[in-house]
PDB file of C-alpha atoms in Angstrom:
ATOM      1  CA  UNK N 197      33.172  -7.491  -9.567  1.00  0.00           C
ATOM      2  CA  UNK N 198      31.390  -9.923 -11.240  1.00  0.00           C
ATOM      3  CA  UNK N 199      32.196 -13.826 -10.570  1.00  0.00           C
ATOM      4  CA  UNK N 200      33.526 -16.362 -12.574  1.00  0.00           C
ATOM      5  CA  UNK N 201      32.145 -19.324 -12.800  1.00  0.00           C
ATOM      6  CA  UNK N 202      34.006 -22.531 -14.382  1.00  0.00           C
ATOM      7  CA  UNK N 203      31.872 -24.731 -16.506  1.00  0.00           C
ATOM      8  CA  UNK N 204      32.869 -27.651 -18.312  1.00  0.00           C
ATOM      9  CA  UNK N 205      31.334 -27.900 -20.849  1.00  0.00           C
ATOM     10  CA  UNK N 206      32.799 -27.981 -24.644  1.00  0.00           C
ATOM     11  CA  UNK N 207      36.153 -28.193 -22.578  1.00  0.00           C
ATOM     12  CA  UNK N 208      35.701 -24.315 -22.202  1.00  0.00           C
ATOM     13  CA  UNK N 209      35.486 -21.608 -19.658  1.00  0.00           C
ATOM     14  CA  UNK N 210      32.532 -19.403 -19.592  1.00  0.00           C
ATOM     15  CA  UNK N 211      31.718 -16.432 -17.625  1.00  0.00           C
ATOM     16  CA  UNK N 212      28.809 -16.752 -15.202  1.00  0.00           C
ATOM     17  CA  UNK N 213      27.316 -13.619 -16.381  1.00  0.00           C
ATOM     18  CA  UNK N 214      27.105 -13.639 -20.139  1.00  0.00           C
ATOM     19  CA  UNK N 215      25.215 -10.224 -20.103  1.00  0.00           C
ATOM     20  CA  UNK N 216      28.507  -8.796 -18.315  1.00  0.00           C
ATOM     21  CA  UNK N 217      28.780  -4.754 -18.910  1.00  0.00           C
ATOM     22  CA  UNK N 218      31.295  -3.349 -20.694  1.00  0.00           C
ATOM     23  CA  UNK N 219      32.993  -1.275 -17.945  1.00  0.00           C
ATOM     24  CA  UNK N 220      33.468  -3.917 -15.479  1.00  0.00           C
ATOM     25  CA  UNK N 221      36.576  -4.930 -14.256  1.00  0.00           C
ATOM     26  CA  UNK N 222      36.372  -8.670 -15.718  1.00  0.00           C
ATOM     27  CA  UNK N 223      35.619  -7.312 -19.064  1.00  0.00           C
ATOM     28  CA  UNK N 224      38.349  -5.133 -19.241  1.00  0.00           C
ATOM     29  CA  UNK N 225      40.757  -7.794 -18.071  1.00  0.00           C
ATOM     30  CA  UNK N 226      39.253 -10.009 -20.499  1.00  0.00           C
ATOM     31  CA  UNK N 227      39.760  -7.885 -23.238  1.00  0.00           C
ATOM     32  CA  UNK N 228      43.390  -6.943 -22.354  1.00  0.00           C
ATOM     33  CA  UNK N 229      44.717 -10.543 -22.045  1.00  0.00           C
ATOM     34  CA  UNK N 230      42.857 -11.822 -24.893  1.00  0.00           C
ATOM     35  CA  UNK N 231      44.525  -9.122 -27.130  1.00  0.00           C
ATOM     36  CA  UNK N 232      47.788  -9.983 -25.838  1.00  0.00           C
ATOM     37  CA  UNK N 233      47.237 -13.764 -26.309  1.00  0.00           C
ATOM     38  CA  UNK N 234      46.123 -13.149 -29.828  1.00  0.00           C
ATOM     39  CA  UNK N 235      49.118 -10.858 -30.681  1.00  0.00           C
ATOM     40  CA  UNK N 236      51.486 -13.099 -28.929  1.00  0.00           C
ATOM     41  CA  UNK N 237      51.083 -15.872 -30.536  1.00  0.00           C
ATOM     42  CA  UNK N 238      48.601 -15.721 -33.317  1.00  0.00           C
ATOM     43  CA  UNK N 239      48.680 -18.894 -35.018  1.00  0.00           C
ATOM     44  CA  UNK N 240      47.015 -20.280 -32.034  1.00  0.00           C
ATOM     45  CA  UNK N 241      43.766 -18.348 -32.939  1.00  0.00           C
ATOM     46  CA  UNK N 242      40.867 -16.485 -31.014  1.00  0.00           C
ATOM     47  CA  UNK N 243      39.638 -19.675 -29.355  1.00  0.00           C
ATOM     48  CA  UNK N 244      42.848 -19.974 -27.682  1.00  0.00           C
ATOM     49  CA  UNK N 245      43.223 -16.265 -26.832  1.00  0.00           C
ATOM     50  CA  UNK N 246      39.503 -16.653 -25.538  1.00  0.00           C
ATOM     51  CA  UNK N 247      39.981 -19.685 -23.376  1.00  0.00           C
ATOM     52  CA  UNK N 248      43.221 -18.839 -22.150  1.00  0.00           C
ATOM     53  CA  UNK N 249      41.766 -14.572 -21.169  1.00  0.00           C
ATOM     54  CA  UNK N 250      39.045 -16.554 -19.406  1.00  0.00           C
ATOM     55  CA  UNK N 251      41.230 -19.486 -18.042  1.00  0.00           C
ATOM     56  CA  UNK N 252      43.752 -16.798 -16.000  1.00  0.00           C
ATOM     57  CA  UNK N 253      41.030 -14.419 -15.019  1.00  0.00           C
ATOM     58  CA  UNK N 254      39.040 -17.328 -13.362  1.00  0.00           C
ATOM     59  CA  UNK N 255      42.336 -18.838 -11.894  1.00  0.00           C
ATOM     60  CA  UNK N 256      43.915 -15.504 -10.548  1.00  0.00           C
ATOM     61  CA  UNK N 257      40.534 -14.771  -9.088  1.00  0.00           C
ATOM     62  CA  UNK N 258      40.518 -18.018  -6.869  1.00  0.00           C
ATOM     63  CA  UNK N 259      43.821 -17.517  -6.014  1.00  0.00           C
ATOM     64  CA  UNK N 260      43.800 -13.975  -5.821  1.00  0.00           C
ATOM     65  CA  UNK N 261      46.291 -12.947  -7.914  1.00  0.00           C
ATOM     66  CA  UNK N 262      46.358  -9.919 -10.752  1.00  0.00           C
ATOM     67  CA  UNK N 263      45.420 -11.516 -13.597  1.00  0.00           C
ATOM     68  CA  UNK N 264      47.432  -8.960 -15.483  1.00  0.00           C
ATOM     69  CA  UNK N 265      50.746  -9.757 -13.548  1.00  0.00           C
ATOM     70  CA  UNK N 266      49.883 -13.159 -14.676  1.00  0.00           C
ATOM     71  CA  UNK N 267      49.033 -12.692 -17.919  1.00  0.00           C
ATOM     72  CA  UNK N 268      52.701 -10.340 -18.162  1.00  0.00           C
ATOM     73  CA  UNK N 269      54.563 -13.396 -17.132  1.00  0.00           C
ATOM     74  CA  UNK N 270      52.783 -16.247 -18.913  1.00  0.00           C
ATOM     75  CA  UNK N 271      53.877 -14.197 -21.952  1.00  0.00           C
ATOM     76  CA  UNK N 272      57.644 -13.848 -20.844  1.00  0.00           C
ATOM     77  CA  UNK N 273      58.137 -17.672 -19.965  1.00  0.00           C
ATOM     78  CA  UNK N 274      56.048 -19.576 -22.520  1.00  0.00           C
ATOM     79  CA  UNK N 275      54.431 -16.501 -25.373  1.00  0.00           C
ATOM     80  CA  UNK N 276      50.704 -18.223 -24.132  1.00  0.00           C
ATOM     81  CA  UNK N 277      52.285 -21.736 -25.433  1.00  0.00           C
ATOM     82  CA  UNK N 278      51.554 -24.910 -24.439  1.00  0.00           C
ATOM     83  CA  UNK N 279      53.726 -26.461 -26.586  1.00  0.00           C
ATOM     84  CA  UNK N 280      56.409 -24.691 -24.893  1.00  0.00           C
ATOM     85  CA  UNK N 281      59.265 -26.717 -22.792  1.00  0.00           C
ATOM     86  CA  UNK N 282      62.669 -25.034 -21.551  1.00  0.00           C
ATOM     87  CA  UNK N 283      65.896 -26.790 -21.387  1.00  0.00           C
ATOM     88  CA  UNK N 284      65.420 -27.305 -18.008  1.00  0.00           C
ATOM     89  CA  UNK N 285      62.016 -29.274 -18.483  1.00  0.00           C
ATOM     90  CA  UNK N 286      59.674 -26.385 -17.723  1.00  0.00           C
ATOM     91  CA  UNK N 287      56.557 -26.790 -19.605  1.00  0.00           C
ATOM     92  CA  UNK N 288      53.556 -24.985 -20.795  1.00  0.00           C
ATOM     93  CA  UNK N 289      52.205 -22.428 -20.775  1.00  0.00           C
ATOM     94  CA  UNK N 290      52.671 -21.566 -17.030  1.00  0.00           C
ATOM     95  CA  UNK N 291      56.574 -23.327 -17.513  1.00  0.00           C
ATOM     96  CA  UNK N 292      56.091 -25.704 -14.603  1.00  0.00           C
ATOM     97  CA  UNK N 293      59.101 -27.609 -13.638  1.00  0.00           C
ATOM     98  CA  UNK N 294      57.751 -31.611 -12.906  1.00  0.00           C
ATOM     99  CA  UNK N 295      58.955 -31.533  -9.058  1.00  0.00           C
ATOM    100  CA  UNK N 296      56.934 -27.999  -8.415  1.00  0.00           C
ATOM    101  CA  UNK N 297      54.068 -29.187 -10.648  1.00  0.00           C
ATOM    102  CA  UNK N 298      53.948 -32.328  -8.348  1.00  0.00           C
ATOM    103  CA  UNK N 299      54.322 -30.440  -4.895  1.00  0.00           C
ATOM    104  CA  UNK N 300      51.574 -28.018  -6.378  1.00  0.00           C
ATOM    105  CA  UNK N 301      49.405 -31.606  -6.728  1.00  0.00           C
ATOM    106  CA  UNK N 302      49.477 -30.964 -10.281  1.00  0.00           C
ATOM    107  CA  UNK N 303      48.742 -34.185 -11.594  1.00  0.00           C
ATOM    108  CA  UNK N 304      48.955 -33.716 -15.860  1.00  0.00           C
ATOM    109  CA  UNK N 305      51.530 -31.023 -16.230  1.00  0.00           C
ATOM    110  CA  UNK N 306      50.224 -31.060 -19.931  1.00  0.00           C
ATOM    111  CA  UNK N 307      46.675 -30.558 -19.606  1.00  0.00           C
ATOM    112  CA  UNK N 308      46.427 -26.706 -20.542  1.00  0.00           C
ATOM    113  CA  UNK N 309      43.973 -25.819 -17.457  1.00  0.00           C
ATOM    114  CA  UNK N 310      46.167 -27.646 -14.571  1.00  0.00           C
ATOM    115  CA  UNK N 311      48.814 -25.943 -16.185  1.00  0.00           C
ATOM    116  CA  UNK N 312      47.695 -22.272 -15.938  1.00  0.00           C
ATOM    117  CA  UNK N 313      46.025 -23.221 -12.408  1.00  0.00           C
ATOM    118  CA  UNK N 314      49.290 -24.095 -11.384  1.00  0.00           C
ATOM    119  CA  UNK N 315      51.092 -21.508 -12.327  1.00  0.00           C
ATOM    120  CA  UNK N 316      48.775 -19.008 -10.746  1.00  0.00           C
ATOM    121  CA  UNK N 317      48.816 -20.937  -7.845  1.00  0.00           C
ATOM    122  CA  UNK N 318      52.820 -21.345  -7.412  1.00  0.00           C
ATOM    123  CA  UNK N 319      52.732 -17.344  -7.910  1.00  0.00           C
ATOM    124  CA  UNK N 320      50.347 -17.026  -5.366  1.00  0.00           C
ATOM    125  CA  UNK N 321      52.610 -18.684  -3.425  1.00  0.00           C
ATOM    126  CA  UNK N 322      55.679 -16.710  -3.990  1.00  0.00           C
ATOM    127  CA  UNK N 323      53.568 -13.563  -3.921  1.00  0.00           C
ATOM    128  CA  UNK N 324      52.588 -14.845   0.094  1.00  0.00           C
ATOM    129  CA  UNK N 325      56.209 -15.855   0.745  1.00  0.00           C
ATOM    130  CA  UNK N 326      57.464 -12.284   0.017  1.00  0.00           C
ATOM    131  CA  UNK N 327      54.548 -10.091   0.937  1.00  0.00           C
ATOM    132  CA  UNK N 328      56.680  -8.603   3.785  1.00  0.00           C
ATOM    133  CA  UNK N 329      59.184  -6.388   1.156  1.00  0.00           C
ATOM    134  CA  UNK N 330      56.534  -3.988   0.646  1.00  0.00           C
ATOM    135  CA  UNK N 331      57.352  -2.035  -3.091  1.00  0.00           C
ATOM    136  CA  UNK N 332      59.867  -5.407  -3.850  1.00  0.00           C
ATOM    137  CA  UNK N 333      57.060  -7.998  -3.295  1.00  0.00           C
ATOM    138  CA  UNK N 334      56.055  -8.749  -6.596  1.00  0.00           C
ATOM    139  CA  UNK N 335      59.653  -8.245  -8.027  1.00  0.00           C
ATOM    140  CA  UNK N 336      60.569 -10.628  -5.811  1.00  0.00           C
ATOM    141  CA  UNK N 337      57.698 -12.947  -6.575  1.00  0.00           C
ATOM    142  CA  UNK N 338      58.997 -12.891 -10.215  1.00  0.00           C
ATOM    143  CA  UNK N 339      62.332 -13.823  -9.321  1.00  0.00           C
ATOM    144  CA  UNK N 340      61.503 -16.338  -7.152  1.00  0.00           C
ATOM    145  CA  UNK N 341      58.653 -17.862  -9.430  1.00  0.00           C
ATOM    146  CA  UNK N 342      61.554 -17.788 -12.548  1.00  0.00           C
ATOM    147  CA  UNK N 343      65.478 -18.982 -10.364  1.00  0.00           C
ATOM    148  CA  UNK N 344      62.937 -20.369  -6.923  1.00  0.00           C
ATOM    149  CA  UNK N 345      62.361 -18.746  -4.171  1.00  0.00           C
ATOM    150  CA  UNK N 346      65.322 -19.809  -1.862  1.00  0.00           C
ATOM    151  CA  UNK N 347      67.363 -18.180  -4.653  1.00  0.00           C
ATOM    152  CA  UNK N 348      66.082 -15.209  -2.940  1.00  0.00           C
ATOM    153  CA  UNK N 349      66.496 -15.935   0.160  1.00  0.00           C
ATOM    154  CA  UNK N 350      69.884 -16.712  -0.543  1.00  0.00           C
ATOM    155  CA  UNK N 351      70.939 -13.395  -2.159  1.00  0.00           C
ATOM    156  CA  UNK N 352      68.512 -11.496   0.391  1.00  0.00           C
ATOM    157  CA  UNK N 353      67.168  -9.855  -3.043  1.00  0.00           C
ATOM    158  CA  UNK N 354      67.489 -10.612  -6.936  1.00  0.00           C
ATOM    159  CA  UNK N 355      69.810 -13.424  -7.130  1.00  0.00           C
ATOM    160  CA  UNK N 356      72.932 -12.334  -9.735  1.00  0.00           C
ATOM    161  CA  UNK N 357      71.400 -14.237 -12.611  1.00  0.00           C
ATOM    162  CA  UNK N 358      70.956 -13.225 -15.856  1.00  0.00           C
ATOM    163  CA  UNK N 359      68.517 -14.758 -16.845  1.00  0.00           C
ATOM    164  CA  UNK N 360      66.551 -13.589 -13.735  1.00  0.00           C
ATOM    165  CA  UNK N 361      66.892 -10.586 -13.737  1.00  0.00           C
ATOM    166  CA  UNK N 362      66.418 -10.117 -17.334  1.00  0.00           C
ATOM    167  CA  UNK N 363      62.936 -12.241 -16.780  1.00  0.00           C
ATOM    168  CA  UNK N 364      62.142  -9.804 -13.943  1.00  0.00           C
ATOM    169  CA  UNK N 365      62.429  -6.922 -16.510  1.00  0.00           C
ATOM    170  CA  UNK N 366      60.542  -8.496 -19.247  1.00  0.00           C
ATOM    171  CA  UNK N 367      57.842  -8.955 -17.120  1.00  0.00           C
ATOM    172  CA  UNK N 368      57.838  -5.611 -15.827  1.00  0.00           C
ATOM    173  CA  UNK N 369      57.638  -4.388 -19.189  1.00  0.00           C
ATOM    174  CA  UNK N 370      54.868  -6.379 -20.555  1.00  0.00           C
ATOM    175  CA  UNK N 371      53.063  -5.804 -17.149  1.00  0.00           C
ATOM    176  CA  UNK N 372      53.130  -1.822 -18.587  1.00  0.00           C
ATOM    177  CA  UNK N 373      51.512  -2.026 -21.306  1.00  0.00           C
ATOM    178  CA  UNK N 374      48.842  -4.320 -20.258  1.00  0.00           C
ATOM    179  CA  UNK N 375      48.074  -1.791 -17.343  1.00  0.00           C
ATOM    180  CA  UNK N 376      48.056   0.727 -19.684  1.00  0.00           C
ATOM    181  CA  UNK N 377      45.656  -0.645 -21.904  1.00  0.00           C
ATOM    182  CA  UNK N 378      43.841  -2.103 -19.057  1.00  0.00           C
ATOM    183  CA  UNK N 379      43.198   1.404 -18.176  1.00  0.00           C
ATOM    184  CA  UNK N 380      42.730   2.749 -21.897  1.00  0.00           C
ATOM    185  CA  UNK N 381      39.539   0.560 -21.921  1.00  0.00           C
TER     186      UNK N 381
END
């Protein structure tokens, strides 16, 4: 796999490897999750979809994460939006509440790349928290990263929330289709 590499400069993210081949693995997840960053929210533009594909590939790498999970539920809790803030307070494009940006040691819950890092990172944590439940990890990592994780706990499973559970199946869904065209490419 080839290796990202963040560089600063022009405020962007640029692969290491400009030269990358068309096959690799980056590539194709670059290509996926720029699509679906363009079609999600299109008035945003390519140089969004660009730095945002590159933004969650380089993240999820560091924290080892599938940049296509994601990718699936970036677009389920924000459509790629920074902008975006719940009625709770969750904001960006990641939908960081303030107390689990701040325990994350997120300090500018509004800066786009602290934003996506932490979201990455909190589902890296959930992902760790419930890697014992085999086939339910990541459903449970969904849950937990959308009603928190002692919601879980509490329930022993998906907590009886709507919202949750409907969140758990959008993601699912959207996590489909990127796999599929993941593996179309």
């Amino acid at each position: 796999m080839i290796c990202l590499v963040c560089l600063f400069c022009w405020g962007s993210i640029c692969f290491a490897d400009e030269n990358e081949q068309e096959d690799s693995e980056v590539y194709r997840y670059y290509v996926v999750i720029y699509n679906d960053v363009l079609r999600a929210n299109p008035q945003h533009g390519a140089v969004w979809a660009d730095w945002s594909a590159r933004a969650i590939i380089y993240f999820c790498q560091k924290w080892q994460v599938s940049p296509l999970l994601a990718a699936a539920n970036f677009h389920i809790e924000s459509n790629y939006t920074m902008e975006s803030i719940s009625k709770t307070g969750a904001r960006g494009v990641a939908q960081l509440m303030p107390g689990t940006a701040k325990m994350l040691g997120i300090t500018n819950i509004d800066d786009p790349m602290q934003n996506i890092e932490g979201g990455i990172m909190y589902l890296a944590q959930q992902l760790d928290t419930f890697r014992q439940y085999g086939d339910m990890r990541t459903t449970y990592a969904i849950a937990a990263y959308n009603a928190g994780p002692q919601a879980i706990k509490d329930y022993r499973g998906l907590p009886p929330y709507r919202e949750t559970i409907n969140h758990v199946e959008r993601v699912r869904v959207v996590l489909e289709r990127l796999v599929l065209e993941y593996n179309g490419i």
